[in-house]
CSV table of C-alpha atoms in Angstrom, one decimal:
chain,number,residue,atom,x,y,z
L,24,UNK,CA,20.5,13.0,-24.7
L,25,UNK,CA,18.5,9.6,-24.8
L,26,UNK,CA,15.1,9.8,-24.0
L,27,UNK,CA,14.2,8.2,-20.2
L,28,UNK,CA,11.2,5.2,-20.8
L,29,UNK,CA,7.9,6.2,-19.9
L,30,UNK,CA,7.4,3.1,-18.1
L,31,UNK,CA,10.1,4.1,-15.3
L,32,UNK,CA,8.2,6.8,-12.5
L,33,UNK,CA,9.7,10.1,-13.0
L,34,UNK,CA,12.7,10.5,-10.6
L,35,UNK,CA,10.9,13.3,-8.1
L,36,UNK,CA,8.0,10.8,-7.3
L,37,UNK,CA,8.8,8.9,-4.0
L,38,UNK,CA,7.8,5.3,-3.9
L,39,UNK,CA,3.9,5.0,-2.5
L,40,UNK,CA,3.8,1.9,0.2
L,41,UNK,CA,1.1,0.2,-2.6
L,42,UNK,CA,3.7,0.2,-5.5
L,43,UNK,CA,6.4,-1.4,-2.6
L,44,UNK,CA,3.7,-4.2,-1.8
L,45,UNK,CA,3.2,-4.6,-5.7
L,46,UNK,CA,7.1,-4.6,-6.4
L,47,UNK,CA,7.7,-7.0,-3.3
L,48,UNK,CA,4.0,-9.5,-5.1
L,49,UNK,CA,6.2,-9.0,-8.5
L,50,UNK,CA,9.0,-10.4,-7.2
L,51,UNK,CA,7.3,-13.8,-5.7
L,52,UNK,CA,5.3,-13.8,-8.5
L,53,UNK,CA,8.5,-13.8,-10.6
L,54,UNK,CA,10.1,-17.1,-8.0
L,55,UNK,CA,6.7,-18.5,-8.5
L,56,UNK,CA,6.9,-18.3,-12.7
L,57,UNK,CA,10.3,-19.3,-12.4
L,58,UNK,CA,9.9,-22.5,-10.4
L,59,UNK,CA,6.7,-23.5,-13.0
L,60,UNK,CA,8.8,-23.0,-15.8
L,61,UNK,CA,12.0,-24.7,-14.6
L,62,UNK,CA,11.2,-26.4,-11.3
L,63,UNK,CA,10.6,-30.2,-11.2
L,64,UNK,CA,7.4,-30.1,-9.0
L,65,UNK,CA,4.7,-32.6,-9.5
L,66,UNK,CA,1.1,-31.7,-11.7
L,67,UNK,CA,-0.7,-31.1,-8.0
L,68,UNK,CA,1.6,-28.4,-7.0
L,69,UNK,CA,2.4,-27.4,-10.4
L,70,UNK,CA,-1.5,-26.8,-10.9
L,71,UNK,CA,-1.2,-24.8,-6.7
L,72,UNK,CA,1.6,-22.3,-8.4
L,73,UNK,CA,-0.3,-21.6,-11.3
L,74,UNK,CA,-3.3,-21.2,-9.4
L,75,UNK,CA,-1.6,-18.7,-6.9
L,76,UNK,CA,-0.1,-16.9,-9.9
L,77,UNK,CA,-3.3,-16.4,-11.0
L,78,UNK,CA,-4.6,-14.7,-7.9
L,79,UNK,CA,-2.0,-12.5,-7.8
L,80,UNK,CA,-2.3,-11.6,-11.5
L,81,UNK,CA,-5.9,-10.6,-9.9
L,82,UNK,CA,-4.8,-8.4,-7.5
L,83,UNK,CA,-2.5,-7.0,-10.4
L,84,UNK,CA,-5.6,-5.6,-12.8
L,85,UNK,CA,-7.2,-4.6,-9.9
L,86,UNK,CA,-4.6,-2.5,-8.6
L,87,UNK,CA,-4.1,-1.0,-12.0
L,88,UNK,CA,-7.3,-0.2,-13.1
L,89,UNK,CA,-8.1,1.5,-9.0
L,90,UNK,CA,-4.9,3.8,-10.5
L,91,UNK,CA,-6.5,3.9,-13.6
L,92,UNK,CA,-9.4,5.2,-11.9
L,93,UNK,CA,-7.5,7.6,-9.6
L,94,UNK,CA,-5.4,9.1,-12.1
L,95,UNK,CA,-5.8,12.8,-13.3
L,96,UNK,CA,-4.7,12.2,-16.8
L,97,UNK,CA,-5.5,8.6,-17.7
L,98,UNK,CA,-4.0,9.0,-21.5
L,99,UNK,CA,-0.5,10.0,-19.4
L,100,UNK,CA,-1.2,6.9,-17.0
L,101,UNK,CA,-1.7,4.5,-19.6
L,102,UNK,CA,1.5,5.7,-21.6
L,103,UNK,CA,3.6,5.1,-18.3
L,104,UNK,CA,1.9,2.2,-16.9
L,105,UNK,CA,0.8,0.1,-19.9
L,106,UNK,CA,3.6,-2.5,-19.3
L,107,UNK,CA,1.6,-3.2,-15.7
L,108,UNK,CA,-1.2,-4.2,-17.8
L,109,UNK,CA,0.5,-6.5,-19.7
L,110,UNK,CA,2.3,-8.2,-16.7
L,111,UNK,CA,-1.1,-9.0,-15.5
L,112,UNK,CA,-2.1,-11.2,-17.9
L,113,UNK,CA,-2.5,-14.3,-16.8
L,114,UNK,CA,-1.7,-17.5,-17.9
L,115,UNK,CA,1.2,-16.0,-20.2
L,116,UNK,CA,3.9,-17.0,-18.8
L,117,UNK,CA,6.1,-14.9,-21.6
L,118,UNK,CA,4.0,-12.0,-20.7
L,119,UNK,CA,4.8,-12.4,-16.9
L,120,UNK,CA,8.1,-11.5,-17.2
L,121,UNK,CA,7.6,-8.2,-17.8
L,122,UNK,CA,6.8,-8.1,-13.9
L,123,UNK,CA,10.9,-7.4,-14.1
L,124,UNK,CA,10.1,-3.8,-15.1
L,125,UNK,CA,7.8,-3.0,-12.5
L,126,UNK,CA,10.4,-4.4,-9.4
L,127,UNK,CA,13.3,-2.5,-11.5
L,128,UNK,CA,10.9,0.5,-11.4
L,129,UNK,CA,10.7,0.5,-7.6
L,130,UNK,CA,13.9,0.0,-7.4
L,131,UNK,CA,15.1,2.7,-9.3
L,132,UNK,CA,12.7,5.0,-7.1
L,133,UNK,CA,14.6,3.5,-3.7
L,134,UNK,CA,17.9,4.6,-5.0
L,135,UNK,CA,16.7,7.8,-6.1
L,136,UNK,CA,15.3,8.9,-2.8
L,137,UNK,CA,17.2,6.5,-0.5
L,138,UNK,CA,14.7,6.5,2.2
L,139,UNK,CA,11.6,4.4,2.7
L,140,UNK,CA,10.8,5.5,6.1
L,141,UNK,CA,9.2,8.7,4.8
L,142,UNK,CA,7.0,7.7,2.6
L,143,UNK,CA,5.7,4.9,5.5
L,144,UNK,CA,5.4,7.8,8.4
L,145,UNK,CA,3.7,9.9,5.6
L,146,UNK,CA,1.1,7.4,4.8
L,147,UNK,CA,0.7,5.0,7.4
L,148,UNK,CA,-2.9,3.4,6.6
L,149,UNK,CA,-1.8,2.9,3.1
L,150,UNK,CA,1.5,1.1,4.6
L,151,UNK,CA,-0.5,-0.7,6.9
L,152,UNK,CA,-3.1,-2.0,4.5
L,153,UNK,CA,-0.3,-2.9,1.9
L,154,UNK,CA,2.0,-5.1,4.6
L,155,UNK,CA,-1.7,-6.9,5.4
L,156,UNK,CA,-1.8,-7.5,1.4
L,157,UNK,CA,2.2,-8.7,1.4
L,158,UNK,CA,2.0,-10.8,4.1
L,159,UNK,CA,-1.4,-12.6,3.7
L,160,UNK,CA,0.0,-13.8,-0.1
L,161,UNK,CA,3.2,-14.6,0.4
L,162,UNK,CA,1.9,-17.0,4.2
L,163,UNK,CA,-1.0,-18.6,2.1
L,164,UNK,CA,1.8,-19.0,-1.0
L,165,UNK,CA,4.7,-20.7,1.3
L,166,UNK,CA,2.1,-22.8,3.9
L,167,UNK,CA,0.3,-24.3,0.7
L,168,UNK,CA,2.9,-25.0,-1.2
L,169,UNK,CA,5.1,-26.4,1.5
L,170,UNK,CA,2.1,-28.3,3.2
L,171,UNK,CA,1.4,-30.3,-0.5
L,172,UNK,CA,4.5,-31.2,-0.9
L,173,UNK,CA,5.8,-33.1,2.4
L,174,UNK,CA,2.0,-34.5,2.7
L,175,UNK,CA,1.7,-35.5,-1.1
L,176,UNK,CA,2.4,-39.2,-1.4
L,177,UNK,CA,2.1,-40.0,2.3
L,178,UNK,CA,0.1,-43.0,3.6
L,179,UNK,CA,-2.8,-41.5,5.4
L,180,UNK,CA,-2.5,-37.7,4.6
L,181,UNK,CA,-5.9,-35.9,3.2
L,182,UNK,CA,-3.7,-33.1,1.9
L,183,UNK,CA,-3.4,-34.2,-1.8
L,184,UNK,CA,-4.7,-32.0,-4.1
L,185,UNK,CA,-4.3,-28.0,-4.8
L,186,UNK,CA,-7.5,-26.8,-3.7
L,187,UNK,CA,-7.2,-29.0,-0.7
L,188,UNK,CA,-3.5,-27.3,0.1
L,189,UNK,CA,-5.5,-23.8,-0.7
L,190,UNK,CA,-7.9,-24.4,1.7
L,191,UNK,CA,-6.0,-25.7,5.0
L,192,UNK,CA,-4.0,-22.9,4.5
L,193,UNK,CA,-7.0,-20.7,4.6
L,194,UNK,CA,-8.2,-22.3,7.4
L,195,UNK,CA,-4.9,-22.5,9.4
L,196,UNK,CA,-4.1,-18.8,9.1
L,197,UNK,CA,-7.3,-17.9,10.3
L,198,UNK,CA,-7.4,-20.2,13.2
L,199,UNK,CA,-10.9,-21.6,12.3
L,200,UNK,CA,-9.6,-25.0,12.7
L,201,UNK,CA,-12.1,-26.9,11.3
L,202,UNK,CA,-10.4,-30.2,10.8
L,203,UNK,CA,-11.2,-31.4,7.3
L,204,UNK,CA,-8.2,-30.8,6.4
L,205,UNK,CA,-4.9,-31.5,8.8
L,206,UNK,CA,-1.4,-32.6,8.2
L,207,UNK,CA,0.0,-36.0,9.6
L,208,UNK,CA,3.7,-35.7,8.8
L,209,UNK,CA,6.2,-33.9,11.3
L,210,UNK,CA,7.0,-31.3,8.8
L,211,UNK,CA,3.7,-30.7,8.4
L,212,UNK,CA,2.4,-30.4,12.0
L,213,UNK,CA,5.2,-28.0,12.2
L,214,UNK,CA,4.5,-25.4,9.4
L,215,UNK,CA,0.7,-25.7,10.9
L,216,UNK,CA,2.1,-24.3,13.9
L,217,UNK,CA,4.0,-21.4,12.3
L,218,UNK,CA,1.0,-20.6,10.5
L,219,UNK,CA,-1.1,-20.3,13.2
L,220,UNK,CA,1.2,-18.3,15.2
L,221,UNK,CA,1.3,-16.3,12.0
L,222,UNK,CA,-2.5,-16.0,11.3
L,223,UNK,CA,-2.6,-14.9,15.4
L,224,UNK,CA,-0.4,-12.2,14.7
L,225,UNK,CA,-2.1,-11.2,11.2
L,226,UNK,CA,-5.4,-10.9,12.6
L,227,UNK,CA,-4.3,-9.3,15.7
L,228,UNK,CA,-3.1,-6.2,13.6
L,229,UNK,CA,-6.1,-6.0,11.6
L,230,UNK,CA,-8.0,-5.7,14.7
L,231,UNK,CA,-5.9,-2.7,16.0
L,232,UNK,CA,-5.8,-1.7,13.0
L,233,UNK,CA,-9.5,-1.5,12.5
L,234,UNK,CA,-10.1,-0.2,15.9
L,235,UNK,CA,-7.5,2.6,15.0
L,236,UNK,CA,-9.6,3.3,11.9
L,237,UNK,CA,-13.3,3.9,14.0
L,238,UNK,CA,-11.8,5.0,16.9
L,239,UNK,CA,-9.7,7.5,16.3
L,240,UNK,CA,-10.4,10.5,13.8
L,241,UNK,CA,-9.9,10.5,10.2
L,242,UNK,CA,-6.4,12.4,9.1
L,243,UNK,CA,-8.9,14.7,6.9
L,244,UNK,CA,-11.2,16.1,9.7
L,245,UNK,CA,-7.6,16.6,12.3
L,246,UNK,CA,-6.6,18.9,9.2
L,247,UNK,CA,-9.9,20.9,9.0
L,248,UNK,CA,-10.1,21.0,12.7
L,249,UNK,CA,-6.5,22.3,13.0
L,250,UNK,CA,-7.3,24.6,9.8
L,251,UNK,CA,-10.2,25.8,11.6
L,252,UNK,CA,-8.5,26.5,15.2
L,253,UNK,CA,-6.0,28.5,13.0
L,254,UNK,CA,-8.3,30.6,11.0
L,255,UNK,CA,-10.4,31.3,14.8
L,256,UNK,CA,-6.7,32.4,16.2
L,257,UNK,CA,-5.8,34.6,13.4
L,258,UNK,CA,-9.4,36.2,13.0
L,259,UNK,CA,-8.8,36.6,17.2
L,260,UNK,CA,-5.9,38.3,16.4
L,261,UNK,CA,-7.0,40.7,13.6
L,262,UNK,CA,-9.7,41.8,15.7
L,263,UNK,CA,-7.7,42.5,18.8
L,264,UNK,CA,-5.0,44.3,16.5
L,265,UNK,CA,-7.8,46.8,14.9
L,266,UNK,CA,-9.3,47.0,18.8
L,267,UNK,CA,-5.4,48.3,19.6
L,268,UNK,CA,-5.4,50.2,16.2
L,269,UNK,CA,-8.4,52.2,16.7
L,270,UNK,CA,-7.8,53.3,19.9
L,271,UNK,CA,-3.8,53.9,19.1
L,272,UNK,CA,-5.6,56.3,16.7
L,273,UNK,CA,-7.8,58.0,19.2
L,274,UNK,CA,-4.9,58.6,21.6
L,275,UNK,CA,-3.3,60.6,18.5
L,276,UNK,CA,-6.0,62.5,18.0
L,277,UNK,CA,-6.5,63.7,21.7
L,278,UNK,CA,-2.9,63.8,22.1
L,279,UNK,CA,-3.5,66.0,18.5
L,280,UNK,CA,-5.8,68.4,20.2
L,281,UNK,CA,-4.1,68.5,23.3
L,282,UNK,CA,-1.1,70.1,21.2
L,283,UNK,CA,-3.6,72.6,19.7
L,284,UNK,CA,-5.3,73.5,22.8
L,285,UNK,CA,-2.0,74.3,24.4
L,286,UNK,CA,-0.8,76.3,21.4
L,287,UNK,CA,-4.2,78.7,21.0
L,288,UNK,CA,-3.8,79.2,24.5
C-alpha cells in the first residue's frame, strides 16, 4: 500500500475557515505569479504584482509560524507543513509554485468531508476574521491593479506608479478620501465607486463584528456558565434524591417495627 504524503492533512481533519482563506490567498497568489511570469504588463504594474505577492507571502510566514506556535507536536507540524514554508518564500518565483500543494490540500479535505458549512457554524469568529483577510487582499489586489492600468499613460492622471496605485486603493476602500490620489478616466471613476461601496460594506462588518466581540460573551465563559448551571442542577438533584432516600429508609424502618409490634403482641 503506497504511503499517503505527509504534506496532505490526514483525511479525519475537517478544513479550519483559516486554511480555506489561505487555500483561496494561494490561489490569487498563484494568478498573480502566473500573470508576472507570462503576462505582458508593463514594469509599474509588473513591480505592483510583485509587490502584492510579496505581502501575501507575509501573511504566509506569519500564518505558519502562529501554527507553528500553536501546534502540540511541532517536530509532527514541521514534517507535514514544511512545503507551506517553502511556498512562502518570496521573491522565488520557482518556489511559489509549490502554493499548488497547499490549494490541492484543501481541496482534498472538501471532498473528503463534503461540507463547509460545519466547519463555518462551528467556528464563526475564525470564519469571520478569515473572509475580512480574503476579501481585504483580493479588493486592494484587483482595485490597484486595475486602477494602474486604465490610468497609466493617460494625459493628466497622478496614478502612475505602484505605490501610488497601493495607496488610492488604501485610501478608497477605507473611505478616507483624501484626494492626493484620484482617477480621471471613466473606467477609473467607476472601479473608485465599486470600491467604495466595497470598503462601506467591509468596514461595516468589522464594526458588527467588533461590537459582537465586546458585547456579547466570550463562547468560553457561555460553556463554564452552562457547565456550572449543570453541575448546580445535578448537585440539586443528588441532594433531593438522598433527602427522599433517607426518609424512604425511615418509613422501612417504622414500617419494620410496626411488623414487630404487631407480631409480639
Amino acid at each position: 500500500m503506497a504511503t499517503k504524503k505527509r504534506w496532505l492533512l490526514q483525511p479525519e481533519t475537517p478544513p479550519t475557515p483559516g486554511q480555506l482563506a489561505m487555500m483561496l490567498l494561494s490561489l490569487l497568489s498563484v494568478i498573480v505569479v502566473l500573470v508576472l511570469t507570462f503576462g505582458r504588463v508593463d514594469g509599474e504594474t509588473k513591480r505592483l504584482l510583485f509587490m502584492i505577492d510579496f505581502s501575501i507571502c507575509l501573511i504566509f510566514m506569519s500564518n505558519f509560524f502562529f501554527e507553528l506556535f500553536k501546534a502540540s507536536d511541532k517536530v509532527d507540524y514541521l514534517k507535514s507543513h514544511w512545503i507551506d514554508f517553502i511556498a512562502s518564500i518570496p521573491a522565488i518565483e520557482a518556489l511559489r509554485m509549490a502554493r499548488l500543494f497547499q490549494i490541492l490540500r484543501v481541496i482534498r479535505l472538501i471532498r473528503m468531508t463534503r461540507s463547509l458549512i460545519v466547519p463555518m457554524v462551528k467556528q464563526r469568529r475564525q470564519a469571520t476574521v478569515a473572509s475580512l483577510l480574503v476579501a481585504l487582499v483580493i479588493i486592494l489586489t484587483l482595485s490597484s491593479v486595475l486602477v494602474l492600468i486604465v490610468e497609466s499613460g493617460v494625459e493628466g492622471a497622478n496614478i502612475d506608479t505602484a505605490e501610488s496605485a497601493i495607496w488610492w486603493a488604501l485610501v478608497t476602500i477605507s473611505t478616507v478620501g483624501y484626494g492626493d490620489y484620484y482617477p480621471v478616466t471613466t473606467a477609473g471613476h467607476i472601479i473608485g465607486g465599486v470600491v467604495i461601496v466595497c470598503g462601506v460594506s467591509f468596514f461595516g462588518v468589522i464594526s458588527g463584528y467588533m461590537a459582537s466581540v465586546f458585547v456579547s460573551p466570550d463562547e468560553a465563559e457561555k460553556l463554564d456558565s452552562h457547565a456550572e448551571e449543570i453541575r448546580s442542577e445535578l448537585n440539586t438533584s443528588l441532594r433531593r434524591m438522598e433527602d427522599n432516600q433517607q426518609k424512604l429508609l425511615a418509613e422501612i424502618d417504622e414500617l419494620k417495627q410496626a411488623i414487630q409490634d404487631k407480631k409480639t403482641e
